[in-house]
mmCIF file of C-alpha atoms in Angstrom:
data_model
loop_
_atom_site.group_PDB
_atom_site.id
_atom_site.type_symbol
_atom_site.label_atom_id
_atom_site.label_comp_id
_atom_site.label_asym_id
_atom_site.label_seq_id
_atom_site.Cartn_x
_atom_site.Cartn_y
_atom_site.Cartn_z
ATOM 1 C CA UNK A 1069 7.132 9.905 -27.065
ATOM 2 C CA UNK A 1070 9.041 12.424 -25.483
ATOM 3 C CA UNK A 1071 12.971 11.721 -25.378
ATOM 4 C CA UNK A 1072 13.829 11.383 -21.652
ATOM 5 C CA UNK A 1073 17.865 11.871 -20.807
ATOM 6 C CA UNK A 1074 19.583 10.498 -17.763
ATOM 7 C CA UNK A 1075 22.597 9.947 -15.725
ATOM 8 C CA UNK A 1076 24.031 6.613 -16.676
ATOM 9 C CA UNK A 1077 26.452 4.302 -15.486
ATOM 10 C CA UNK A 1078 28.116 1.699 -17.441
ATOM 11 C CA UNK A 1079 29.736 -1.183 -15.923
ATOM 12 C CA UNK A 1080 32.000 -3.126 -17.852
ATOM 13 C CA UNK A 1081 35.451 -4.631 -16.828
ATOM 14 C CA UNK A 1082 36.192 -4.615 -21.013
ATOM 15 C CA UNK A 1083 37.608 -1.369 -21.500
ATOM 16 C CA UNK A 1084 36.680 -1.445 -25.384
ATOM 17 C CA UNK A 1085 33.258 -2.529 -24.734
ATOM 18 C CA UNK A 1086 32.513 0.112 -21.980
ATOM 19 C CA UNK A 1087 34.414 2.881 -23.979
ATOM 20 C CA UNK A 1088 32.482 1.936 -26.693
ATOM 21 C CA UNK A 1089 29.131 2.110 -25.280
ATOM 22 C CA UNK A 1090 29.246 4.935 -22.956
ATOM 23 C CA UNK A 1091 30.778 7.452 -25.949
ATOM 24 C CA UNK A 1092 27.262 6.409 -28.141
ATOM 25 C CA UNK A 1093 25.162 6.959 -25.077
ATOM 26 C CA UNK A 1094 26.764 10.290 -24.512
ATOM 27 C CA UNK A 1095 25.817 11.282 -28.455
ATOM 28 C CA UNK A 1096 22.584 10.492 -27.419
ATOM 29 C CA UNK A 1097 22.510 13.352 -24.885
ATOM 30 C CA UNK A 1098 23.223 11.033 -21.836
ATOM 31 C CA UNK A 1099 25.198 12.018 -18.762
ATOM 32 C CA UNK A 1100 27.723 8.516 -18.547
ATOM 33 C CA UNK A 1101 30.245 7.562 -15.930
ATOM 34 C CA UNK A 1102 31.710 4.259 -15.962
ATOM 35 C CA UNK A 1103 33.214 1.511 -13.398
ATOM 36 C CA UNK A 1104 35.702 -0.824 -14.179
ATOM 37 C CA UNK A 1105 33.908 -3.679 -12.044
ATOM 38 C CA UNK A 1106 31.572 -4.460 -9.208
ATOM 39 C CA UNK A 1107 33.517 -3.207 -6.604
ATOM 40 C CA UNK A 1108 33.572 0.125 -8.444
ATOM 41 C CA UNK A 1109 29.927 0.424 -9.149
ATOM 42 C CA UNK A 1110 28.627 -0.346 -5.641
ATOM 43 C CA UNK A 1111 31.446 2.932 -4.542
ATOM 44 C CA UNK A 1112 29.876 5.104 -7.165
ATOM 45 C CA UNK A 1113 26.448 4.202 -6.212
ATOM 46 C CA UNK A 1114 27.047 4.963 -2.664
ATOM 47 C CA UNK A 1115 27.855 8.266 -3.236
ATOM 48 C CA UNK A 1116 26.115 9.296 -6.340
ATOM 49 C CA UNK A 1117 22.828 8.954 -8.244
ATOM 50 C CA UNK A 1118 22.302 7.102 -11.134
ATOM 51 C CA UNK A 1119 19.097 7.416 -13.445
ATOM 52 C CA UNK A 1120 19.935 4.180 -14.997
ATOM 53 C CA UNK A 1121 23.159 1.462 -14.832
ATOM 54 C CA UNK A 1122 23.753 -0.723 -17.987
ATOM 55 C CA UNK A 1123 25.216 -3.994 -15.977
ATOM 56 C CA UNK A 1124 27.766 -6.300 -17.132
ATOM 57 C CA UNK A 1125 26.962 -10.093 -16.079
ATOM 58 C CA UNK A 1126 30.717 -11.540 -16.236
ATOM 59 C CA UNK A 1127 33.062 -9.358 -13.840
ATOM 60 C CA UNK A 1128 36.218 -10.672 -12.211
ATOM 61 C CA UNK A 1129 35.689 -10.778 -7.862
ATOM 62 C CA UNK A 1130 32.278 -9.307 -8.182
ATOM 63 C CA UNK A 1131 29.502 -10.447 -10.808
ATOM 64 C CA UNK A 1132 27.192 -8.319 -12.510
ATOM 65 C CA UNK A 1133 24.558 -10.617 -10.481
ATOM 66 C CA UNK A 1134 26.417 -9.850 -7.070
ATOM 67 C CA UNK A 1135 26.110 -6.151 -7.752
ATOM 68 C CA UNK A 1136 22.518 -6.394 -8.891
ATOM 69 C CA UNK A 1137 21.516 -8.471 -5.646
ATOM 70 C CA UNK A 1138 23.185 -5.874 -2.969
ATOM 71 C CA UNK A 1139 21.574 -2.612 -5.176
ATOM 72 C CA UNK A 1140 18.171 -4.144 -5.016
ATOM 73 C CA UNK A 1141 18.486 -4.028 -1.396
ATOM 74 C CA UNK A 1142 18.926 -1.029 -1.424
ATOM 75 C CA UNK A 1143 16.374 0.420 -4.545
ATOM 76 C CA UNK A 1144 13.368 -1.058 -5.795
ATOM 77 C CA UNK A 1145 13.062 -1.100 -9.862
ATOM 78 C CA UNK A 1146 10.982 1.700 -10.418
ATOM 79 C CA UNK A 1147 13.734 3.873 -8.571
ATOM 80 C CA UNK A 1148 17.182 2.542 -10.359
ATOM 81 C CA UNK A 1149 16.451 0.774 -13.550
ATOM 82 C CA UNK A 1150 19.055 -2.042 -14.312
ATOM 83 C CA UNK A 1151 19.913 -3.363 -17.677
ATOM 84 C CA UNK A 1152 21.997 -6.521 -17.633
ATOM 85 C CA UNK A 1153 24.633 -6.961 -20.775
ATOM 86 C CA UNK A 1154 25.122 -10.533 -21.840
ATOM 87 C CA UNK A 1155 26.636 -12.823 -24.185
ATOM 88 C CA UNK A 1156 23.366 -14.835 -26.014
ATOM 89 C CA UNK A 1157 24.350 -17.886 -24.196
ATOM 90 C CA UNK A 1158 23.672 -16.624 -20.988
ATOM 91 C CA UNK A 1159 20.666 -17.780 -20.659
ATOM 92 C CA UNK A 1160 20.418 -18.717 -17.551
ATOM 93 C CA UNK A 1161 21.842 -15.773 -16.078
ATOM 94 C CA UNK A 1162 18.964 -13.746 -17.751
ATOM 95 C CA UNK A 1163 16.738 -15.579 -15.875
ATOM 96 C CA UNK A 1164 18.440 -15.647 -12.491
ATOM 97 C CA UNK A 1165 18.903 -11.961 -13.423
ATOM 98 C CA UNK A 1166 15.156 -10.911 -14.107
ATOM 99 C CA UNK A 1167 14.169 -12.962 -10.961
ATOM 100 C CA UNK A 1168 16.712 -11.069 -8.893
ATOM 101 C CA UNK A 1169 14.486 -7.604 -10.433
ATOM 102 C CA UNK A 1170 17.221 -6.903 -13.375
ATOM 103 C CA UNK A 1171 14.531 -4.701 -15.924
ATOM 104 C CA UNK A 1172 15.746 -5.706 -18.815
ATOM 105 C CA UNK A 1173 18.582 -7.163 -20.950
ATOM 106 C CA UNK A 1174 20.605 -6.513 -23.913
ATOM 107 C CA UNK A 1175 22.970 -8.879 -25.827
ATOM 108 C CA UNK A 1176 26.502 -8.971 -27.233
ATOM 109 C CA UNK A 1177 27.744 -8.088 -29.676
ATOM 110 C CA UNK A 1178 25.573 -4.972 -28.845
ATOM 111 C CA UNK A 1179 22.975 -3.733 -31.244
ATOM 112 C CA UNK A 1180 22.890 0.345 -30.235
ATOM 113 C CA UNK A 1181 19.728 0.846 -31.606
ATOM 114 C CA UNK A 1182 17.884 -1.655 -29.357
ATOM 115 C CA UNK A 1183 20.276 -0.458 -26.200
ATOM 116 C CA UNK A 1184 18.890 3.228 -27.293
ATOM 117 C CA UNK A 1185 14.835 1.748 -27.223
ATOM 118 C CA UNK A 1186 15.799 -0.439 -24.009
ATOM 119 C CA UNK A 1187 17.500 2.734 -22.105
ATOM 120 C CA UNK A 1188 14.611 4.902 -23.406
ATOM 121 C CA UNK A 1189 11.534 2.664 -22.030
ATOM 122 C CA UNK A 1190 13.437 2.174 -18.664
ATOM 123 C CA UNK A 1191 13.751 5.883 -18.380
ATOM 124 C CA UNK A 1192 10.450 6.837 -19.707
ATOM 125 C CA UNK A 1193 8.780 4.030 -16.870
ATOM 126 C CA UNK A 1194 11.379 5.770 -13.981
ATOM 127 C CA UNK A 1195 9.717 9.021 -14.853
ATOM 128 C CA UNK A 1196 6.052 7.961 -14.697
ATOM 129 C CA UNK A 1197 6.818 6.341 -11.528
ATOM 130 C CA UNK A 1198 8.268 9.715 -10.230
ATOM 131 C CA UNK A 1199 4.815 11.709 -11.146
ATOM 132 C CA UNK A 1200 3.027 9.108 -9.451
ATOM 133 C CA UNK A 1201 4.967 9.171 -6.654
ATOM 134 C CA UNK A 1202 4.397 13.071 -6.786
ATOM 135 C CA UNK A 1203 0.870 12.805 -6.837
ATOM 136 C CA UNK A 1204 0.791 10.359 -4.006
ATOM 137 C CA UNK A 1205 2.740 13.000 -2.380
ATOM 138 C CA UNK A 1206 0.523 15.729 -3.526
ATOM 139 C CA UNK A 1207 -2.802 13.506 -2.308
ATOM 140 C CA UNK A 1208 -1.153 12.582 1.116
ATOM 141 C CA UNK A 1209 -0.385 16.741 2.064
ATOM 142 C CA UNK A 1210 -2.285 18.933 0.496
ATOM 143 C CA UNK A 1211 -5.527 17.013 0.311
ATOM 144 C CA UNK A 1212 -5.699 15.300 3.422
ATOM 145 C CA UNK A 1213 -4.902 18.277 5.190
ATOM 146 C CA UNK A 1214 -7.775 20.418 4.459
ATOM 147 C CA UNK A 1215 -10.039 17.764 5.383
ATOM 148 C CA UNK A 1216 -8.654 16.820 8.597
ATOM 149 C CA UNK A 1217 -9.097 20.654 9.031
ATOM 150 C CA UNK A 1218 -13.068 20.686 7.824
ATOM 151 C CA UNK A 1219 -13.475 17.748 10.217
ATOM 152 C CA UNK A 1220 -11.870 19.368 13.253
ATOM 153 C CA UNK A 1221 -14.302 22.481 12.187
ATOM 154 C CA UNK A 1222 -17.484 21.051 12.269
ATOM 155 C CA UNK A 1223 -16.505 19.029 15.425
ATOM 156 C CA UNK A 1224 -15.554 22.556 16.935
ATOM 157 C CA UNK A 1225 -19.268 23.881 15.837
ATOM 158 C CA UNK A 1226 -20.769 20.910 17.284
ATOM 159 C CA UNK A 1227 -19.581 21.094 20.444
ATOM 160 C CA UNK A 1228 -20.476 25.199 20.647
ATOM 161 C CA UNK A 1229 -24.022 24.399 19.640
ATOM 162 C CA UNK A 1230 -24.475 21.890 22.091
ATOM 163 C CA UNK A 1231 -25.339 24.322 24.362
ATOM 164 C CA UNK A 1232 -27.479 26.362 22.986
ATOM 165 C CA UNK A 1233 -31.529 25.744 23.300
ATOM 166 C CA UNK A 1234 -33.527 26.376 19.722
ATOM 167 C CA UNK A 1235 -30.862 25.232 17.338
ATOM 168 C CA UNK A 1236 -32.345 24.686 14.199
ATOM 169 C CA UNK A 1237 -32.500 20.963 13.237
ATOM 170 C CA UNK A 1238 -31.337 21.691 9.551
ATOM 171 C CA UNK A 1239 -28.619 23.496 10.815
ATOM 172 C CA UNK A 1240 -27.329 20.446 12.796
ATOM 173 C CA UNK A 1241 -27.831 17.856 10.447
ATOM 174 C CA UNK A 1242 -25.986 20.051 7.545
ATOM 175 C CA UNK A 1243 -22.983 20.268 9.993
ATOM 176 C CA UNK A 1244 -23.589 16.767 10.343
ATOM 177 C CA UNK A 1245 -23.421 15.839 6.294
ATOM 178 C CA UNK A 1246 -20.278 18.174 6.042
ATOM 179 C CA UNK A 1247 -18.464 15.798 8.679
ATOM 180 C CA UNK A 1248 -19.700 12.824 7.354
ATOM 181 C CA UNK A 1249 -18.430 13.648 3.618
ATOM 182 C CA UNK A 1250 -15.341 14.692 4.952
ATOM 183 C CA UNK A 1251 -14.942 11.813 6.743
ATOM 184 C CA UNK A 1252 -15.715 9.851 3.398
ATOM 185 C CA UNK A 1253 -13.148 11.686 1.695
ATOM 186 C CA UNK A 1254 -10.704 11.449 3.571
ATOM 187 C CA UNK A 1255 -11.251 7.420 3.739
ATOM 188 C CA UNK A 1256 -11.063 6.748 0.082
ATOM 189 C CA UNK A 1257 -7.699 9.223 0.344
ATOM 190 C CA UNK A 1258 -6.362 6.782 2.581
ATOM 191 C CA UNK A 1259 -7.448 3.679 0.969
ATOM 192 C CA UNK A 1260 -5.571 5.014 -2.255
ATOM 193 C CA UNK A 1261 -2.509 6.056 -0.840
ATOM 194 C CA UNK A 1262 -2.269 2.512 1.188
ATOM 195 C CA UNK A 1263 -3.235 0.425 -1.451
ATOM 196 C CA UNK A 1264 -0.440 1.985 -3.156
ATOM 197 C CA UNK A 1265 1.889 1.716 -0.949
ATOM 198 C CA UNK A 1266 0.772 -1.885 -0.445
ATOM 199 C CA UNK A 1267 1.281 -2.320 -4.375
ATOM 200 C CA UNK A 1268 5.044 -1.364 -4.240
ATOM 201 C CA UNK A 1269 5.818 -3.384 -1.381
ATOM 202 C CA UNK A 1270 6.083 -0.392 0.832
ATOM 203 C CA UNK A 1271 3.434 -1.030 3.225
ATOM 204 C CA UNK A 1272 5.659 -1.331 6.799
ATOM 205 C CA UNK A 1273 4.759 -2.576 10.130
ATOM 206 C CA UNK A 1274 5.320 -0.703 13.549
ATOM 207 C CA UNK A 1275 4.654 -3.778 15.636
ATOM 208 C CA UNK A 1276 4.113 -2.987 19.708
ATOM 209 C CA UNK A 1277 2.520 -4.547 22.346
ATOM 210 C CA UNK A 1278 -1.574 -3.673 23.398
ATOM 211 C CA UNK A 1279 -4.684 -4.419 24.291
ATOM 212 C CA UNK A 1280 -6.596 -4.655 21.361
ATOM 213 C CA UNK A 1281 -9.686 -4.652 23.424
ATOM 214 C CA UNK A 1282 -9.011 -0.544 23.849
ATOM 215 C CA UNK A 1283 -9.126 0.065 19.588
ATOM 216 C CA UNK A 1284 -12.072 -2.502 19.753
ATOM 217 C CA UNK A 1285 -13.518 0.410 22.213
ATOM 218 C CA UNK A 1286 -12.389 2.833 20.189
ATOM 219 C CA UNK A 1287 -13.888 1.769 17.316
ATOM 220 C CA UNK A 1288 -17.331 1.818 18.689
ATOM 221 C CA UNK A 1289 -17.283 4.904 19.826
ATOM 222 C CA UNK A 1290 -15.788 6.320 16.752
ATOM 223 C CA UNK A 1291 -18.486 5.159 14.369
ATOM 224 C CA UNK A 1292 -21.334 5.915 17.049
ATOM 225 C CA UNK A 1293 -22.555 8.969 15.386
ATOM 226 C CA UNK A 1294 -22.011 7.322 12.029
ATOM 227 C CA UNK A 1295 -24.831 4.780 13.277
ATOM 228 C CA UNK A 1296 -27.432 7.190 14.894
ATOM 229 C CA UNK A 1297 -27.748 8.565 12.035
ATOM 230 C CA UNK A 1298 -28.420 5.660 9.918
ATOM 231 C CA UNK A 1299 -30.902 4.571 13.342
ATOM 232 C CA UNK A 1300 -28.243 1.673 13.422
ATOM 233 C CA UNK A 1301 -27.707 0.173 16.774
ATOM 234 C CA UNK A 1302 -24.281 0.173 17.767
ATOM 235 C CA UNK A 1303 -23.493 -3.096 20.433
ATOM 236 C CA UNK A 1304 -20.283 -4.558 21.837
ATOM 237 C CA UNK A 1305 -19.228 -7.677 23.562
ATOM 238 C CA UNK A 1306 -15.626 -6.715 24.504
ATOM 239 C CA UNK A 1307 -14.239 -8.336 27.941
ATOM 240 C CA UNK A 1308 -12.855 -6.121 30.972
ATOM 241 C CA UNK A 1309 -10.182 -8.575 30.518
ATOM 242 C CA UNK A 1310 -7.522 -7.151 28.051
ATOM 243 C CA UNK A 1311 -5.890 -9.286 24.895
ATOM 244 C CA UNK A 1312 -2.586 -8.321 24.499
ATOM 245 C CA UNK A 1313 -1.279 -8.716 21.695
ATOM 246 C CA UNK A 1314 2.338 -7.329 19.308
ATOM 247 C CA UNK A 1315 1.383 -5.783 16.416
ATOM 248 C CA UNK A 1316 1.011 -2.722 14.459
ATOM 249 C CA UNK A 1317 -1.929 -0.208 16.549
ATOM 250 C CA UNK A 1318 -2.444 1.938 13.893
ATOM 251 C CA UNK A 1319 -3.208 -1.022 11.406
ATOM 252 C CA UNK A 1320 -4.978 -3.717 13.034
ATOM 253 C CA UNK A 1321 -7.448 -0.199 14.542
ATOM 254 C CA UNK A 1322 -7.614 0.525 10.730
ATOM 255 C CA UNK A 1323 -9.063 -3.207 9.900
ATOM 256 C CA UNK A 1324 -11.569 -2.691 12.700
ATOM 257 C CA UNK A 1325 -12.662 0.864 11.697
ATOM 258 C CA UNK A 1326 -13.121 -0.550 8.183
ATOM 259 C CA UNK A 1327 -15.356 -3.863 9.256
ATOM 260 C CA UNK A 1328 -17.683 -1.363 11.480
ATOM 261 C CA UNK A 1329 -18.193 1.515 9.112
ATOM 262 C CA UNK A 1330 -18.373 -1.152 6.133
ATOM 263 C CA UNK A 1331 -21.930 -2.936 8.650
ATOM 264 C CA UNK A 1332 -23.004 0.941 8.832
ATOM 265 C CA UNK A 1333 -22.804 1.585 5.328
ATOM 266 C CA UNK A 1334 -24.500 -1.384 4.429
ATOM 267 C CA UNK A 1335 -26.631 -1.793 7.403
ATOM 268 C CA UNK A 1336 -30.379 -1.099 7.250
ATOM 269 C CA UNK A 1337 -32.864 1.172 9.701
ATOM 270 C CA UNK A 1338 -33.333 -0.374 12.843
ATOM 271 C CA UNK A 1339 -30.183 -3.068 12.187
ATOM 272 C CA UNK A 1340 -27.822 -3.740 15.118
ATOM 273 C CA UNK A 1341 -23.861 -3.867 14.230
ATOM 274 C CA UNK A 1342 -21.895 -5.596 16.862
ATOM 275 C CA UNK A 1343 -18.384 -5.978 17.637
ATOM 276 C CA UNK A 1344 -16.637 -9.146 19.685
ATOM 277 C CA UNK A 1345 -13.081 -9.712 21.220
ATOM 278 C CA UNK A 1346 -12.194 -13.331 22.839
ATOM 279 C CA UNK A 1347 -9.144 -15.665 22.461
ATOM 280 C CA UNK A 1348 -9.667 -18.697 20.570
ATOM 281 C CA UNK A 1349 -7.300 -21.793 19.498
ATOM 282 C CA UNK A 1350 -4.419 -19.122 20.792
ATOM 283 C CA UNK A 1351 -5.527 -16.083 18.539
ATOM 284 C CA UNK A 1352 -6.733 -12.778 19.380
ATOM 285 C CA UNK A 1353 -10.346 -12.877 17.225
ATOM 286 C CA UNK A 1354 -12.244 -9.559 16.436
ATOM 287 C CA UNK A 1355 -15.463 -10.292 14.771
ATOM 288 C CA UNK A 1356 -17.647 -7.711 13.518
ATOM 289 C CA UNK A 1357 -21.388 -8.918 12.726
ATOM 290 C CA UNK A 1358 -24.845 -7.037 11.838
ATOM 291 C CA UNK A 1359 -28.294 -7.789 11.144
ATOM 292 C CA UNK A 1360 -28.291 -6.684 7.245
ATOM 293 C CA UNK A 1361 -28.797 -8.751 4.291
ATOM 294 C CA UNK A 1362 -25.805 -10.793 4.717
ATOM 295 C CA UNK A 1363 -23.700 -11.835 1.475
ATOM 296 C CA UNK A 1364 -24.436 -14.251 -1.086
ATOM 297 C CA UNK A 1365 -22.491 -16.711 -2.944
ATOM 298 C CA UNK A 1366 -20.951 -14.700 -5.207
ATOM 299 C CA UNK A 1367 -20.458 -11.871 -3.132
ATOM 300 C CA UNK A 1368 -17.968 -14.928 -1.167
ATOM 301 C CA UNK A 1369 -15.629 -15.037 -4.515
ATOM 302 C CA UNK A 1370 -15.136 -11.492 -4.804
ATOM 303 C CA UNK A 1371 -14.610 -10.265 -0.725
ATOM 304 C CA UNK A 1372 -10.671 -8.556 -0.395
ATOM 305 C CA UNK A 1373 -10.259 -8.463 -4.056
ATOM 306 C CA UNK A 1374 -9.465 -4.807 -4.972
ATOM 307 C CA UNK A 1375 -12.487 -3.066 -6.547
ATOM 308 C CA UNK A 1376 -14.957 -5.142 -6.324
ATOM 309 C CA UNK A 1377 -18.480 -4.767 -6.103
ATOM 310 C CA UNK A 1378 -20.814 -6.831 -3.815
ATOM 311 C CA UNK A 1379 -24.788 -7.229 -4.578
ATOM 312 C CA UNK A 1380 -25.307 -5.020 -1.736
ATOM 313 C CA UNK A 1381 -25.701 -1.220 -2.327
ATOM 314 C CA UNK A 1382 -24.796 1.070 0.695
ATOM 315 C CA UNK A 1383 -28.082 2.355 2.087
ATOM 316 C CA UNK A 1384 -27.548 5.844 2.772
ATOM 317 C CA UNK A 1385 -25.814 6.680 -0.806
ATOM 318 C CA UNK A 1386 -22.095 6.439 0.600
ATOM 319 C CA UNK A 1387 -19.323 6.216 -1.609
ATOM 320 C CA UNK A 1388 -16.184 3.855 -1.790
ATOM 321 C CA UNK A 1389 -12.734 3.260 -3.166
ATOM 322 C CA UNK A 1390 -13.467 -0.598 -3.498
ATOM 323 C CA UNK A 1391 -9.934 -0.947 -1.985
ATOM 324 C CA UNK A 1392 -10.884 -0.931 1.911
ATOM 325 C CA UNK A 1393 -11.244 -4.615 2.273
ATOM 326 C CA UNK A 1394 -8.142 -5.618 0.068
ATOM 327 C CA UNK A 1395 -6.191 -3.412 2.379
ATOM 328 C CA UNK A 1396 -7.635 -5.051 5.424
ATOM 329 C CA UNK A 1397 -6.367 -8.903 3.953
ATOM 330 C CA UNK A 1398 -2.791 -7.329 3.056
ATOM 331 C CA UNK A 1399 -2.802 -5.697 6.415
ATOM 332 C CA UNK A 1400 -3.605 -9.027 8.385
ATOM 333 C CA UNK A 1401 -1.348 -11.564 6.309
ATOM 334 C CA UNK A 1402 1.327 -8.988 7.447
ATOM 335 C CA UNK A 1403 0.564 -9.804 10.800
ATOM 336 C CA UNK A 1404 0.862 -13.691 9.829
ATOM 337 C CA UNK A 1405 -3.096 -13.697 10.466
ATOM 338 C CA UNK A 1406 -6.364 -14.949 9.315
ATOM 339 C CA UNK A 1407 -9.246 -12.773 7.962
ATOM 340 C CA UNK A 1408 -12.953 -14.042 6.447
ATOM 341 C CA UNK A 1409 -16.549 -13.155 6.585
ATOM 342 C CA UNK A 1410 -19.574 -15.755 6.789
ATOM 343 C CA UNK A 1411 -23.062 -15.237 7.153
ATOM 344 C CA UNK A 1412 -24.652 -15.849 10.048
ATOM 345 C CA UNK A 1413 -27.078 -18.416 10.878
ATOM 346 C CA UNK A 1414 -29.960 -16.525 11.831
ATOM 347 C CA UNK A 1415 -29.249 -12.740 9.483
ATOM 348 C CA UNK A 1416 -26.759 -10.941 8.698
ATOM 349 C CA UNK A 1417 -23.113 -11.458 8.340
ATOM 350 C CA UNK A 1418 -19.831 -11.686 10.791
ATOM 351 C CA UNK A 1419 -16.357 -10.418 9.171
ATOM 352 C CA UNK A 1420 -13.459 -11.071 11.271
ATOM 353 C CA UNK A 1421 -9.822 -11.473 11.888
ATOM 354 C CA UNK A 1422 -7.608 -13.095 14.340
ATOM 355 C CA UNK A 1423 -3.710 -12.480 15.151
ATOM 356 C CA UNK A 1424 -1.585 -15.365 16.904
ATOM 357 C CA UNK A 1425 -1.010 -13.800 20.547
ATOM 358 C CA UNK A 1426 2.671 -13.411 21.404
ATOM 359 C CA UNK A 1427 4.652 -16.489 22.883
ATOM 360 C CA UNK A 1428 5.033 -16.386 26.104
ATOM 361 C CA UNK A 1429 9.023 -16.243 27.306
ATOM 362 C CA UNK A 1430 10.764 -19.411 28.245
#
């Protein structure tokens, strides 16, 4: 394994211990600064970065645990790895430690070696957690980009042959496929990069107020195309009268987008996918149902669980991340919602969600 070196900071209100332990670190190749308590450490983190901080538990005014609480609300553990230094009967301060998202621990007296393999791992982990965040990065820009470009393309080419007589049917439906992949591709992008953001807790809300009824609309129209050419039927039963509601737009239109191209995908010829708004028991309810093969029992057990794979096969060949419905739960239990699919009694199946509607002021 490759050595990784980082800035350290060693907190310690003993000045032999922390003397001690920073001058081995810094053999090691480390970059060390050191505080003299809490109070110290939470300055130097303010204004500096810190690959790593080896934590003292017992500190006059300020505890090691004090410090760790107020810099995990601040960084998450794959951004500042904290070690906690003990005395072995400590126990319970491990443990209060580790819940309160210390990394590790090490013991006193101190055993350098296992510090070394301790401070090693934790940096080694930081650093794989930077190249993923890189990638995500990488994925978000400079892949989603170009497709959002091919789609606007063959949109553009669409609407210029729309005019003309004696366009060659192969020439529209290859336009078509190009749009449709893209479209695909740039789904399972987004499914990645939101289930991993849902993964390291950093999937936030931008709650306003609207009509969901409008990205119920939307949502239909969107996937229209998407239907014809599966010779799906695309229905709605949305009221004139709008459900308000105070949540995040952008999310709640991705759970619908997901349900309707998810009754497409798996919808057969001459099938009819239909989407519902009403208020019921003081919930906003969006229900999307078709006329496909509906979902047996053990398809129940695995629905929103990341990756898995239903008895049904999508009918025209499309491809998945096996994420999209996982995102959809995390997205509504955000909201403080409710999300399930049944079948229905006659064919098919209904998935569907509802949101409590905002309380009315006193």
């Amino acid at each position: 394994m490759k050595k990784e070196l980082g800035k350290l900071l060693v907190v310690d209100d003993n000045e032999m211990n922390r003397d001690m332990l920073s001058r081995r670190l810094k053999r090691l190749g480390h970059t060390v600064e050191v505080a003299v308590d809490g109070k110290q450490a939470l300055e130097m983190t303010a204004t500096q970065s810190f690959d790593l901080i080896l934590l003292d538990i017992m500190m006059p005014e300020i505890s090691g645990i004090e410090v760790l609480k107020k810099l995990r609300e601040k960084y998450t553990i794959a951004e500042l790895p904290i070690i906690m230094v003990t005395a072995k009967d400590q126990s319970e301060d491990i443990v209060e430690a580790l819940n309160l998202g210390a990394n590790d621990y090490v013991t006193k007296p101190i055993d350098f070696p296992v510090v070394n393999a301790r401070v090693q791992t934790q940096l080694t982990l930081k650093r794989l957690a930077e190249l993923k965040d890189e990638f995500l990065r990488i994925a978000s820009h400079d892949l989603k980009n170009p497709l959002t470009g091919i789609i606007g393309y063959t949109s553009l080419l669409n609407s210029m042959l729309a005019p003309i007589e004696q366009v060659p049917a192969e020439l529209k439906n290859s336009i078509s496929r190009v749009a449709n992949l893209a479209q695909m591709m740039k789904r399972i992008i987004t499914d990645f990069l939101d289930f991993q953001a849902m993964e390291d807790g950093q999937m936030k809300l931008e709650p306003v107020s609207f009509d969901i009824n409008d990205i119920a609309r939307m949502a239909v129209i969107n996937n229209f195309d998407y239907a014809k050419s599966k010779e799906i039927e695309m229905l709605d039963e949305i009221p004139s009268t709008p459900i308000q509601v105070h949540a995040d737009q952008y999310r709640i239109q991705q759970v619908i987008e997901n349900f309707v191209s998810n009754a497409i995908k798996f919808g057969e010829k001459g099938s009819k996918v239909t989407v519902r708004t009403r208020i019921e028991s003081e919930k906003a309810l969006v229900e999307v149902s078709d006329t496909g093969p509906g979902l047996k029992d053990e398809d129940m057990q695995k629905l929103f669980v990341k990756y898995a794979r239903l008895s049904n096969k999508p009918t025209g060949g499309e491809k998945s991340s096996g994420l999209g419905l996982a995102i959809c739960k995390k997205i509504i239990e955000l909201h403080q919602g409710e999300i399930g699919a049944r079948n229905n009694p006659d064919k098919g199946a209904t998935f569907w969600f509802a949101l409590p509607l905002p309380k009315s002021p006193e």
